[in-house]
Coordinates of C-alpha atoms in Angstrom, one line a residue:
M1 CA 97.3 20.2 -178.7
R2 CA 98.3 17.6 -181.2
R3 CA 101.6 19.4 -181.9
V4 CA 102.2 19.7 -178.2
G5 CA 101.6 15.9 -177.8
D6 CA 103.9 15.1 -180.7
W7 CA 106.6 17.3 -179.1
L8 CA 106.3 15.7 -175.7
T9 CA 106.5 12.2 -177.2
T10 CA 109.2 12.8 -179.8
P11 CA 110.9 9.4 -180.2
E12 CA 114.3 9.0 -178.7
P13 CA 116.7 6.0 -178.8
L14 CA 116.1 3.4 -176.1
G15 CA 119.9 3.4 -175.5
R16 CA 119.7 7.0 -174.4
L17 CA 117.0 6.1 -171.9
A18 CA 119.0 3.1 -170.7
A19 CA 122.1 5.1 -170.0
F20 CA 120.2 7.9 -168.3
R21 CA 118.4 5.4 -166.1
T22 CA 121.7 3.9 -165.0
L23 CA 123.1 7.4 -164.1
A24 CA 119.9 8.3 -162.3
Y25 CA 119.9 5.3 -160.0
L26 CA 123.6 5.4 -159.3
L27 CA 123.1 9.1 -158.3
V28 CA 120.4 8.0 -155.8
A29 CA 122.8 5.5 -154.3
A30 CA 125.6 8.1 -154.1
D31 CA 123.2 10.7 -152.6
I32 CA 122.1 8.6 -149.7
V33 CA 125.7 7.6 -148.9
F34 CA 127.6 10.8 -149.4
F35 CA 125.4 13.8 -149.7
T36 CA 122.4 13.1 -147.4
G37 CA 124.0 10.4 -145.3
W38 CA 123.7 12.7 -142.3
I39 CA 120.1 11.6 -142.0
R40 CA 121.2 8.4 -140.3
G41 CA 122.7 10.4 -137.5
R42 CA 119.8 12.9 -137.2
T43 CA 117.4 10.3 -135.8
S44 CA 119.2 10.5 -132.4
V45 CA 117.7 13.9 -131.7
S46 CA 114.2 14.4 -130.2
G47 CA 111.2 13.8 -132.5
E48 CA 110.0 17.2 -131.6
L49 CA 112.6 18.7 -134.0
Y50 CA 111.0 16.8 -136.9
A51 CA 108.6 19.2 -138.7
P52 CA 107.3 17.1 -141.7
L53 CA 106.5 18.8 -145.0
L54 CA 102.9 19.1 -146.1
V55 CA 103.0 15.8 -148.0
G56 CA 104.4 14.1 -144.9
R57 CA 101.4 15.4 -142.9
V58 CA 98.8 14.5 -145.5
L59 CA 99.9 10.9 -146.1
P60 CA 100.7 10.7 -143.0
L61 CA 104.2 9.4 -142.5
P62 CA 105.7 8.2 -139.2
T63 CA 108.2 10.2 -137.3
P64 CA 111.6 8.8 -138.2
N65 CA 113.6 6.8 -135.7
A66 CA 116.9 4.8 -135.9
A67 CA 115.2 1.6 -136.9
L68 CA 113.1 3.1 -139.6
V69 CA 116.0 5.1 -141.2
T70 CA 118.4 2.1 -141.0
V71 CA 115.9 -0.2 -142.8
L72 CA 115.1 2.6 -145.3
F73 CA 118.8 3.2 -146.0
W74 CA 119.7 -0.4 -146.7
A75 CA 116.6 -1.2 -148.7
L76 CA 117.1 1.9 -150.8
L77 CA 120.7 1.2 -151.5
A78 CA 120.0 -2.4 -152.5
T79 CA 117.2 -1.5 -154.8
T80 CA 118.9 1.4 -156.5
L81 CA 122.0 -0.7 -157.3
A82 CA 119.8 -3.5 -158.7
A83 CA 117.7 -1.0 -160.7
A84 CA 120.9 0.5 -162.2
T85 CA 121.4 -2.8 -164.0
G86 CA 118.2 -2.4 -166.0
R87 CA 116.5 -5.5 -164.6
A88 CA 112.8 -5.5 -163.6
P89 CA 112.6 -1.8 -164.6
R90 CA 109.0 -1.3 -163.4
L91 CA 109.1 -3.2 -160.1
L92 CA 112.4 -1.8 -159.0
G93 CA 111.7 1.6 -160.5
W94 CA 108.5 2.2 -158.5
T95 CA 110.2 0.8 -155.4
V96 CA 113.1 3.2 -155.7
L97 CA 110.7 6.1 -156.2
A98 CA 108.7 5.3 -153.1
L99 CA 111.8 4.8 -150.9
Y100 CA 113.7 7.8 -152.1
F101 CA 110.6 10.0 -151.8
E102 CA 110.4 9.0 -148.1
W103 CA 114.1 9.6 -147.7
L104 CA 113.9 13.1 -149.0
I105 CA 110.8 13.9 -146.9
I106 CA 112.8 13.0 -143.8
A107 CA 115.8 15.0 -145.0
F108 CA 113.8 18.2 -145.8
S109 CA 111.7 18.0 -142.7
Y110 CA 114.6 19.0 -140.5
G111 CA 115.3 22.3 -142.4
K112 CA 115.5 23.8 -145.8
V113 CA 114.3 22.1 -149.0
D114 CA 117.0 21.6 -151.7
H115 CA 115.5 22.3 -155.1
D116 CA 118.3 20.5 -156.9
R117 CA 116.4 17.2 -156.3
F118 CA 113.3 18.2 -158.2
G119 CA 114.6 17.1 -161.6
I120 CA 115.9 13.7 -160.5
L121 CA 112.8 13.0 -158.5
V122 CA 110.6 13.6 -161.6
A123 CA 113.0 11.4 -163.6
L124 CA 112.5 8.6 -161.0
A125 CA 108.7 9.0 -161.4
V126 CA 108.7 8.6 -165.2
L127 CA 111.5 6.0 -165.8
P128 CA 109.5 3.0 -164.7
T129 CA 106.9 3.8 -167.4
V130 CA 109.2 2.9 -170.3
G131 CA 110.0 -0.7 -169.5
R132 CA 113.1 -2.5 -170.8
A133 CA 115.8 -0.7 -172.6
R134 CA 119.4 -1.7 -173.4
H135 CA 122.5 0.3 -173.7
G136 CA 123.4 1.2 -177.2
D137 CA 120.0 0.4 -178.6
L138 CA 119.2 3.0 -181.3
T139 CA 115.5 1.9 -181.7
P140 CA 113.4 5.1 -181.4
S141 CA 110.7 5.0 -178.7
A142 CA 108.0 7.5 -178.0
K143 CA 107.9 6.3 -174.4
A144 CA 111.6 7.0 -174.0
G145 CA 111.1 10.4 -175.6
W146 CA 108.3 11.2 -173.2
A147 CA 110.3 10.2 -170.1
L148 CA 113.3 12.3 -171.3
R149 CA 111.2 15.3 -172.2
V150 CA 109.4 15.4 -168.9
T151 CA 112.8 15.3 -167.1
Q152 CA 114.1 18.1 -169.3
L153 CA 111.0 20.2 -168.4
A154 CA 111.7 19.6 -164.7
V155 CA 115.3 20.6 -165.1
I156 CA 114.4 23.9 -166.9
A157 CA 111.5 24.5 -164.4
T158 CA 114.1 24.4 -161.6
Y159 CA 115.9 27.3 -163.2
F160 CA 112.9 29.3 -164.1
L161 CA 111.0 28.8 -160.8
A162 CA 114.2 29.7 -158.9
A163 CA 114.2 33.1 -160.6
W164 CA 110.5 33.5 -159.8
A165 CA 111.1 32.6 -156.1
K166 CA 113.9 35.2 -155.9
L167 CA 111.7 37.9 -157.3
R168 CA 108.7 36.8 -155.2
Y169 CA 110.5 36.7 -151.8
G170 CA 113.4 39.0 -152.4
G171 CA 112.1 41.4 -155.0
L172 CA 114.5 43.7 -156.8
D173 CA 116.6 43.8 -153.7
W174 CA 117.8 40.3 -154.6
L175 CA 119.4 41.9 -157.7
T176 CA 120.9 44.9 -156.1
G177 CA 121.6 43.6 -152.6
A178 CA 124.5 41.6 -151.0
T179 CA 123.1 38.2 -151.8
L180 CA 126.2 36.7 -153.3
A181 CA 128.5 38.6 -151.0
R182 CA 126.8 36.9 -148.0
A183 CA 127.1 33.5 -149.7
V184 CA 130.9 34.1 -150.3
I185 CA 131.4 35.2 -146.7
R186 CA 129.6 32.0 -145.4
R187 CA 130.8 29.4 -148.0
G188 CA 133.5 31.1 -150.0
T189 CA 136.7 29.5 -151.3
F190 CA 140.1 30.9 -152.4
A191 CA 138.6 31.1 -155.9
S192 CA 135.9 33.6 -154.8
E193 CA 137.1 35.4 -151.7
W194 CA 138.8 38.1 -153.8
L195 CA 135.4 39.1 -155.2
L196 CA 134.5 40.6 -151.8
D197 CA 137.0 43.4 -152.7
V198 CA 135.0 44.1 -155.9
P199 CA 131.3 44.3 -154.7
G200 CA 130.1 45.8 -158.0
L201 CA 131.2 42.5 -159.8
L202 CA 129.1 40.4 -157.4
V203 CA 126.0 42.6 -158.1
A204 CA 126.6 42.3 -161.8
A205 CA 126.8 38.5 -161.4
Q206 CA 123.4 38.6 -159.6
F207 CA 121.8 40.3 -162.7
G208 CA 123.5 37.7 -164.9
I209 CA 122.1 34.8 -162.8
M210 CA 118.6 36.2 -163.0
A211 CA 118.8 36.7 -166.8
F212 CA 120.2 33.2 -167.2
E213 CA 117.4 31.5 -165.2
L214 CA 114.6 33.5 -166.8
T215 CA 115.8 32.7 -170.3
S216 CA 116.6 29.1 -169.7
P217 CA 113.4 27.8 -171.5
L218 CA 115.0 29.0 -174.8
I219 CA 116.8 25.6 -174.8
F220 CA 113.7 24.1 -176.3
V221 CA 113.7 26.3 -179.4
L222 CA 117.4 26.2 -180.0
R223 CA 119.0 23.6 -182.4
G224 CA 122.4 22.3 -183.3
R225 CA 125.5 24.2 -182.0
A226 CA 123.4 26.9 -180.3
R227 CA 121.6 24.2 -178.2
N228 CA 124.9 22.4 -177.4
A229 CA 126.5 25.7 -176.4
M230 CA 123.6 26.5 -174.0
I231 CA 123.9 23.1 -172.4
A232 CA 127.6 23.5 -172.0
F233 CA 126.9 26.9 -170.3
F234 CA 124.6 25.2 -167.8
Y235 CA 127.4 22.9 -166.7
L236 CA 129.9 25.7 -166.7
F237 CA 127.6 27.7 -164.4
H238 CA 127.4 24.9 -161.9
A239 CA 131.2 24.3 -162.1
V240 CA 131.7 28.0 -161.2
T241 CA 129.1 27.8 -158.5
W242 CA 130.8 24.8 -156.9
S243 CA 134.3 26.4 -157.1
A244 CA 133.0 29.7 -155.6
I245 CA 130.6 28.7 -152.8
T246 CA 130.9 24.9 -152.8
I247 CA 127.3 24.2 -153.9
S248 CA 127.4 21.3 -156.4
F249 CA 123.8 20.7 -157.6
M250 CA 125.0 17.2 -158.5
P251 CA 121.5 15.6 -158.6
H252 CA 120.3 18.4 -160.9
Q253 CA 123.4 18.0 -163.2
V254 CA 122.6 14.3 -163.5
A255 CA 119.0 15.1 -164.5
M256 CA 120.4 17.5 -167.0
T257 CA 122.1 14.7 -168.9
S258 CA 118.7 14.0 -170.3
F259 CA 119.7 16.6 -172.9
L260 CA 122.8 14.6 -174.0
P261 CA 123.2 11.9 -176.6
L262 CA 123.8 9.2 -174.0
E263 CA 123.1 6.4 -176.5
R264 CA 126.8 6.8 -177.6
V265 CA 127.9 5.8 -174.1
L266 CA 128.7 2.0 -174.2
P267 CA 130.5 1.1 -171.0
V268 CA 130.3 -2.7 -171.6
L269 CA 131.7 -2.4 -175.1
W270 CA 134.5 0.0 -174.0
A271 CA 135.5 -2.4 -171.2
R272 CA 135.7 -5.3 -173.7
R273 CA 138.0 -3.2 -175.9
L274 CA 140.1 -2.0 -173.0
L275 CA 140.7 -5.4 -171.4
P276 CA 142.8 -6.9 -174.2
A277 CA 145.0 -3.8 -174.3
R278 CA 145.6 -3.9 -170.5
W279 CA 146.0 -7.7 -170.3
P280 CA 148.1 -8.9 -173.2
A281 CA 147.7 -12.4 -174.5
T282 CA 149.9 -15.2 -173.1
P283 CA 152.6 -16.8 -175.3
A284 CA 150.4 -19.8 -175.8
A285 CA 147.5 -17.5 -176.9
R286 CA 149.8 -15.6 -179.3
H287 CA 151.1 -18.8 -180.9
P288 CA 148.2 -21.3 -180.9
A289 CA 149.0 -25.0 -181.5
P290 CA 147.9 -26.4 -184.9
P291 CA 144.5 -28.1 -184.9
E292 CA 144.5 -31.8 -184.2
A293 CA 143.2 -34.3 -186.7
P294 CA 139.7 -35.5 -186.1
V295 CA 139.4 -38.9 -184.4
S296 CA 136.8 -41.4 -185.4
P297 CA 135.2 -43.7 -182.7
A298 CA 137.3 -46.6 -183.9
G299 CA 140.6 -44.8 -183.5
P300 CA 142.7 -42.1 -185.2
V301 CA 142.2 -41.5 -188.9
T302 CA 145.3 -42.2 -190.9
A303 CA 146.1 -41.6 -194.5
A304 CA 144.8 -44.4 -196.6
T305 CA 146.7 -46.2 -199.4
P306 CA 144.7 -46.1 -202.7
V307 CA 143.7 -49.6 -203.7
S308 CA 143.3 -50.8 -207.3
P309 CA 140.7 -53.4 -208.4
A310 CA 143.5 -56.0 -208.6
G311 CA 144.9 -55.3 -205.2
P312 CA 146.7 -52.8 -203.2
V313 CA 149.2 -50.6 -204.9
M314 CA 152.7 -51.0 -203.4
P315 CA 155.0 -48.0 -203.4
T316 CA 158.0 -48.4 -205.7
A317 CA 161.5 -47.2 -205.1
P318 CA 162.6 -44.2 -207.0
V319 CA 164.5 -44.9 -210.3
S320 CA 167.5 -43.0 -211.4
P321 CA 167.2 -41.5 -214.9
A322 CA 170.6 -43.1 -215.9
E323 CA 169.5 -46.7 -215.1
P324 CA 166.8 -48.6 -217.0
V325 CA 164.2 -50.5 -215.2
M326 CA 165.0 -54.3 -215.4
P327 CA 162.3 -56.9 -214.9
A328 CA 162.9 -58.9 -211.7
T329 CA 162.9 -62.8 -211.7
L330 CA 161.6 -64.7 -208.8
V331 CA 164.3 -67.1 -207.6
D332 CA 164.5 -69.7 -205.0
S333 CA 166.0 -68.5 -201.8
G334 CA 168.5 -71.3 -201.9
A335 CA 169.7 -71.0 -205.5
P336 CA 172.2 -68.4 -206.8
V337 CA 170.9 -65.4 -208.5
T338 CA 171.9 -65.4 -212.3
E339 CA 171.5 -62.8 -214.9
T340 CA 168.8 -63.5 -217.6
D341 CA 168.6 -62.5 -221.3
S342 CA 166.3 -59.6 -221.7
R343 CA 164.8 -61.0 -225.0
S344 CA 164.3 -64.6 -224.2
G345 CA 164.2 -64.7 -220.5
R346 CA 166.7 -67.6 -220.4
A347 CA 170.2 -67.7 -218.9
P348 CA 173.0 -67.2 -221.5
G349 CA 175.1 -70.2 -222.7

């Protein structure tokens, strides 16, 4: 049991948890707007058509009406967008879980239950337990590792239990029957309609899907390139499914990002690097002005003239190398200037 506990709580970078949390909450916002937004129009029908799931009967939850669904929609949209920023992770996280859980109960009580929401719903249940986490933070955390591992288990359980449900309700006839042919007839596209002319290929694909879903737990024992190749195959499988019968499994694919090194995703840093390239600096920014001289409180600072102990030093005029320096004699401004003898200092003659 100790080894199982250590495996479940293998430390993972907090940055991976932060990036995954942002993706999960943005997916919830996109889901209620684009994928399950039809719920807002379903409340106009009679309440007799509402057949709540078992959990909706046990709690019990009210029969949805226009007012309830409208308040639920706007409250859920606001809280998911706020939670995607990483602020108040526990308060907003538990609120999003409760509101989205009620939203899905309403959606699935009018018809089939989409199993592609299982992984993301489990993720919403464990994300609030981690607390604060920042994008790009490489600090290992056992709490982050546990949240990501539980989400991974839910993702793989979706595949494995889908195979079990096929065998439980369809038996071997699911493998050898016209399961995919019926799906292509109902939801096929130009990329898959030609397969109706090759029924044997569709039957082979059914065996392949069953083998893929039953062996999906091997992802937990693979390492390195083999593990990355299997994850890539998961995404390729859903890309082919969407192109063939327009089933996207988008919530499940977002939950599957828990396997990826999302700590390398740094959207804020990338935006900062991208902005200077897209918005070149102005001429003033490319050629900045020289820094101004500091100014003292009494006025601007100017270059001071060195002062000797006997008084200030006055600048002298430059002297030509060809002319000697002659001593100057102070004369009266009203008397004529005469030349003096250099030895005696008296005027000649």
